[in-house]
Amino acid sequence: MKTAALFASFSSLAIAICHYGTALSPRTDLFRRAGGAFGYNELQGPLNWHGLNSENMLCAIGKNQSPINIVAGKIKSVKGSSFGFTAPAYLKGAEIENLGTGVQVYVNGSATVAGKAYSLQQFHFHTPSEHHVGGEYYPMEVHFVFQGDDKSLAVIGFLIDIAGRHDSTDRLISSALRNVGDIPNAGDITTTGALDFRGLQSHLSRSDVFTYDGSLTTPPCAEGISFNVVASPLFVDVATFRAVKSVIKFNSRYTQNAPGQINLVDNARNVLNGAF
């Protein structure tokens, strides 16, 4: 009976798919749109996101989930110059907020993804990186989230490494996180340092970008997201990384199956149901 009870909750995975509205509004973020509270540990963590709210079922049965392990040659790549990414300078900084599951900066801008125009809504950080490249993870990842006129979403992600002796740290990222130590708790808000996007734009234009159809990496794990991961990493110094890690702690979803393949949670359900 205990075995049956343990696996009974998996039975709902095959019978429900959420259809989640993806509209963004001012001060609305991808984290707080989740159905029910979620986190990254224990029963609030990714393996049980589908059990927190019925809106989150794609987290367990979706076949185009993010993040993924990117294997060169198997995932399409495009030139970063094709995105035409622009954003105004924020000489006095922008608002940065601790959401409890990450920190997020509210800015404007634009980009063109696969020939479609999108408006920048915000950017937020994950530590460690959510995407892997050739099986390797990075200390951090930043996601720039864009929305089209039809409410569709596109994400441009940059992997972030720790700067070595001969690496130049990224000024935008370093300045965005300058005051992250002032927002240690969920709901805390402060202002970033001055933000100048020209260096990031130049980095993107010189890089190749891996692109695939994926999902939100947080509940409700809605699919149909254009995910674009820049191949060349950015760099931050050790002090910046430690400051971010002390505030965010850990907010990385485990890598998902290859696009179009069975969801790992759904696969586990099938295996476990066949074993008992």
XYZ file of N, CA and C in Angstrom, residues 131-225:
285
model
N 21.879 26.238 -18.272
C 22.333 25.512 -19.460
C 23.760 25.002 -19.266
N 24.020 23.848 -19.837
C 25.371 23.303 -19.913
C 25.779 23.296 -21.382
N 27.058 23.376 -21.637
C 27.580 23.285 -23.006
C 28.598 22.156 -23.041
N 28.289 21.127 -23.805
C 29.165 19.964 -23.852
C 29.331 19.313 -22.497
N 28.272 19.364 -21.682
C 28.308 18.763 -20.358
C 28.905 19.650 -19.282
N 29.389 20.824 -19.650
C 30.036 21.722 -18.685
C 29.075 22.827 -18.248
N 29.009 23.061 -16.939
C 28.198 24.165 -16.430
C 29.099 25.357 -16.114
N 28.476 26.519 -15.902
C 29.198 27.738 -15.579
C 28.719 28.255 -14.226
N 29.494 29.108 -13.571
C 29.094 29.607 -12.254
C 27.779 30.379 -12.253
N 27.473 31.081 -13.358
C 26.263 31.889 -13.415
C 25.708 31.901 -14.827
N 24.473 32.363 -14.929
C 23.828 32.591 -16.224
C 22.851 33.748 -16.058
N 22.799 34.625 -17.041
C 21.847 35.729 -17.018
C 20.900 35.582 -18.198
N 19.609 35.773 -17.938
C 18.573 35.663 -18.963
C 17.952 37.034 -19.229
N 18.035 37.487 -20.472
C 17.340 38.694 -20.902
C 16.022 38.254 -21.530
N 14.921 38.691 -20.950
C 13.595 38.208 -21.336
C 12.881 39.258 -22.180
N 12.447 38.835 -23.363
C 11.788 39.716 -24.331
C 10.368 39.226 -24.600
N 9.493 40.167 -24.954
C 8.108 39.828 -25.285
C 7.726 40.435 -26.633
N 7.044 39.634 -27.470
C 6.549 40.122 -28.743
C 5.176 40.752 -28.598
N 4.715 41.406 -29.643
C 3.391 42.020 -29.613
C 2.291 40.990 -29.399
N 2.546 39.753 -29.804
C 1.560 38.688 -29.630
C 1.706 37.967 -28.293
N 2.504 38.555 -27.374
C 2.738 38.028 -26.022
C 3.674 36.825 -25.990
N 4.220 36.435 -27.128
C 5.202 35.351 -27.128
C 6.491 35.844 -26.476
N 7.288 34.904 -25.986
C 8.501 35.249 -25.258
C 9.743 34.709 -25.954
N 10.817 35.458 -25.840
C 12.134 35.022 -26.296
C 13.139 35.355 -25.203
N 14.123 34.502 -25.047
C 15.156 34.697 -24.032
C 16.524 34.654 -24.698
N 17.357 35.626 -24.373
C 18.768 35.577 -24.751
C 19.557 35.354 -23.474
N 20.252 34.235 -23.402
C 20.994 33.880 -22.205
C 22.495 33.989 -22.424
N 23.180 34.515 -21.421
C 24.640 34.604 -21.446
C 25.199 33.774 -20.296
N 26.102 32.871 -20.596
C 26.804 32.120 -19.571
C 27.874 33.024 -18.964
N 28.117 32.871 -17.666
C 29.050 33.753 -16.959
C 30.083 32.913 -16.221
N 31.349 33.204 -16.462
C 32.448 32.488 -15.819
C 33.208 33.435 -14.887
N 34.079 32.864 -14.051
C 34.924 33.657 -13.170
C 36.148 34.113 -13.957
N 36.456 35.395 -13.887
C 37.557 35.950 -14.662
C 38.900 35.421 -14.181
N 39.727 35.022 -15.131
C 41.099 34.654 -14.843
C 42.007 35.858 -14.981
N 43.298 35.623 -14.921
C 44.267 36.719 -14.937
C 44.169 37.553 -16.204
N 43.852 36.923 -17.308
C 43.860 37.627 -18.591
C 42.455 37.893 -19.137
N 41.424 37.683 -18.319
C 40.046 37.906 -18.759
C 39.549 39.271 -18.303
N 38.786 39.927 -19.143
C 38.189 41.213 -18.788
C 36.784 40.986 -18.248
N 36.488 41.564 -17.095
C 35.149 41.411 -16.532
C 34.161 42.261 -17.316
N 32.923 41.802 -17.369
C 31.884 42.520 -18.103
C 31.367 43.679 -17.261
N 31.450 44.882 -17.786
C 31.079 46.064 -17.021
C 29.591 46.105 -16.709
N 28.769 45.710 -17.675
C 27.325 45.762 -17.449
C 26.923 44.836 -16.314
N 27.357 43.586 -16.371
C 26.977 42.619 -15.347
C 27.523 43.034 -13.991
N 28.776 43.473 -13.961
C 29.380 43.890 -12.696
C 28.635 45.065 -12.087
N 28.247 46.026 -12.922
C 27.528 47.195 -12.427
C 26.106 46.844 -12.017
N 25.474 45.936 -12.762
C 24.112 45.516 -12.416
C 24.070 44.869 -11.040
N 25.146 44.193 -10.673
C 25.186 43.447 -9.408
C 25.952 44.181 -8.313
N 26.319 45.414 -8.555
C 27.158 46.156 -7.609
C 26.541 46.227 -6.218
N 25.230 46.399 -6.149
C 24.570 46.581 -4.856
C 23.727 45.379 -4.443
N 24.024 44.207 -5.017
C 23.197 43.035 -4.726
C 23.238 42.668 -3.247
N 24.324 43.008 -2.559
C 24.402 42.727 -1.131
C 23.415 43.522 -0.305
N 22.813 44.566 -0.900
C 21.830 45.391 -0.186
C 20.422 44.818 -0.248
N 20.231 43.700 -0.972
C 18.896 43.098 -1.084
C 18.966 41.618 -0.691
N 19.294 41.332 0.565
C 19.478 39.937 0.980
C 18.189 39.146 1.127
N 17.048 39.835 1.238
C 15.792 39.149 1.530
C 14.764 39.352 0.421
N 13.851 38.389 0.296
C 12.779 38.482 -0.691
C 11.986 39.767 -0.489
N 11.748 40.484 -1.572
C 11.008 41.737 -1.508
C 11.892 42.962 -1.403
N 13.178 42.775 -1.095
C 14.096 43.912 -1.021
C 14.340 44.481 -2.417
N 14.416 45.794 -2.498
C 14.631 46.483 -3.770
C 15.704 47.545 -3.582
N 16.586 47.672 -4.551
C 17.573 48.746 -4.552
C 17.840 49.153 -5.999
N 18.887 49.914 -6.211
C 19.234 50.397 -7.545
C 20.594 49.856 -7.957
N 20.716 49.472 -9.201
C 21.995 49.010 -9.732
C 22.948 50.188 -9.907
N 24.182 49.886 -10.262
C 25.069 50.924 -10.742
C 24.635 51.350 -12.134
N 25.331 52.305 -12.717
C 25.004 52.765 -14.071
C 25.097 51.601 -15.053
N 24.135 51.538 -15.974
C 24.082 50.439 -16.940
C 24.322 50.966 -18.348
N 25.352 50.442 -18.991
C 25.684 50.776 -20.376
C 25.757 49.464 -21.142
N 24.869 49.269 -22.097
C 24.723 47.984 -22.781
C 25.629 47.834 -24.004
N 26.424 48.832 -24.334
C 27.194 48.778 -25.575
C 28.198 47.631 -25.590
N 28.842 47.363 -24.468
C 29.793 46.259 -24.411
C 29.117 44.918 -24.606
N 27.935 44.759 -24.011
C 27.186 43.513 -24.162
C 26.709 43.342 -25.599
N 26.265 44.438 -26.206
C 25.831 44.383 -27.599
C 26.979 43.945 -28.505
N 28.161 44.479 -28.251
C 29.326 44.121 -29.051
C 29.699 42.655 -28.853
N 29.634 42.197 -27.602
C 29.936 40.787 -27.306
C 28.970 39.864 -28.038
N 27.690 40.207 -27.993
C 26.682 39.391 -28.669
C 26.914 39.367 -30.176
N 27.212 40.513 -30.752
C 27.357 40.589 -32.209
C 28.553 39.785 -32.709
N 29.556 39.565 -31.839
C 30.749 38.810 -32.238
C 30.623 37.311 -31.980
N 29.556 36.899 -31.316
C 29.430 35.519 -30.856
C 28.447 34.716 -31.700
N 28.633 33.415 -31.674
C 27.605 32.506 -32.170
C 26.588 32.288 -31.061
N 25.367 31.971 -31.444
C 24.287 31.795 -30.472
C 23.568 30.485 -30.757
N 23.477 29.634 -29.753
C 22.705 28.401 -29.873
C 21.228 28.744 -29.711
N 20.388 28.228 -30.588
C 18.968 28.575 -30.542
C 18.095 27.334 -30.646
N 17.050 27.276 -29.822
C 16.123 26.143 -29.848
C 14.795 26.566 -29.244
N 13.745 25.799 -29.507
C 12.428 26.041 -28.919
C 12.368 25.348 -27.573
N 12.192 26.121 -26.507
C 12.213 25.562 -25.163
C 11.061 26.036 -24.312
N 11.351 26.274 -23.040
C 10.303 26.618 -22.076
C 10.838 27.612 -21.056
N 9.929 28.116 -20.234
C 10.356 28.812 -19.032
C 11.109 27.816 -18.161
N 12.147 28.262 -17.476
C 12.885 27.358 -16.593
C 12.359 27.397 -15.169
N 11.254 28.088 -14.973
C 10.557 28.123 -13.690
C 9.087 27.788 -13.940
N 8.347 27.364 -12.898
C 6.923 27.106 -13.084
C 6.225 28.327 -13.667
N 5.293 28.154 -14.601
C 4.634 26.902 -14.980
C 5.325 26.116 -16.084
N 6.587 26.455 -16.409
C 7.348 25.726 -17.437
C 6.670 25.788 -18.804
N 5.990 26.905 -19.084
C 5.290 27.073 -20.359
C 6.256 26.928 -21.523
N 5.820 26.240 -22.572
C 6.660 25.984 -23.736
C 6.401 27.021 -24.833
N 7.079 26.855 -25.964
C 6.968 27.818 -27.047
C 7.851 29.031 -26.849
N 8.873 28.909 -25.995
C 9.798 30.003 -25.731
C 10.994 29.884 -26.669
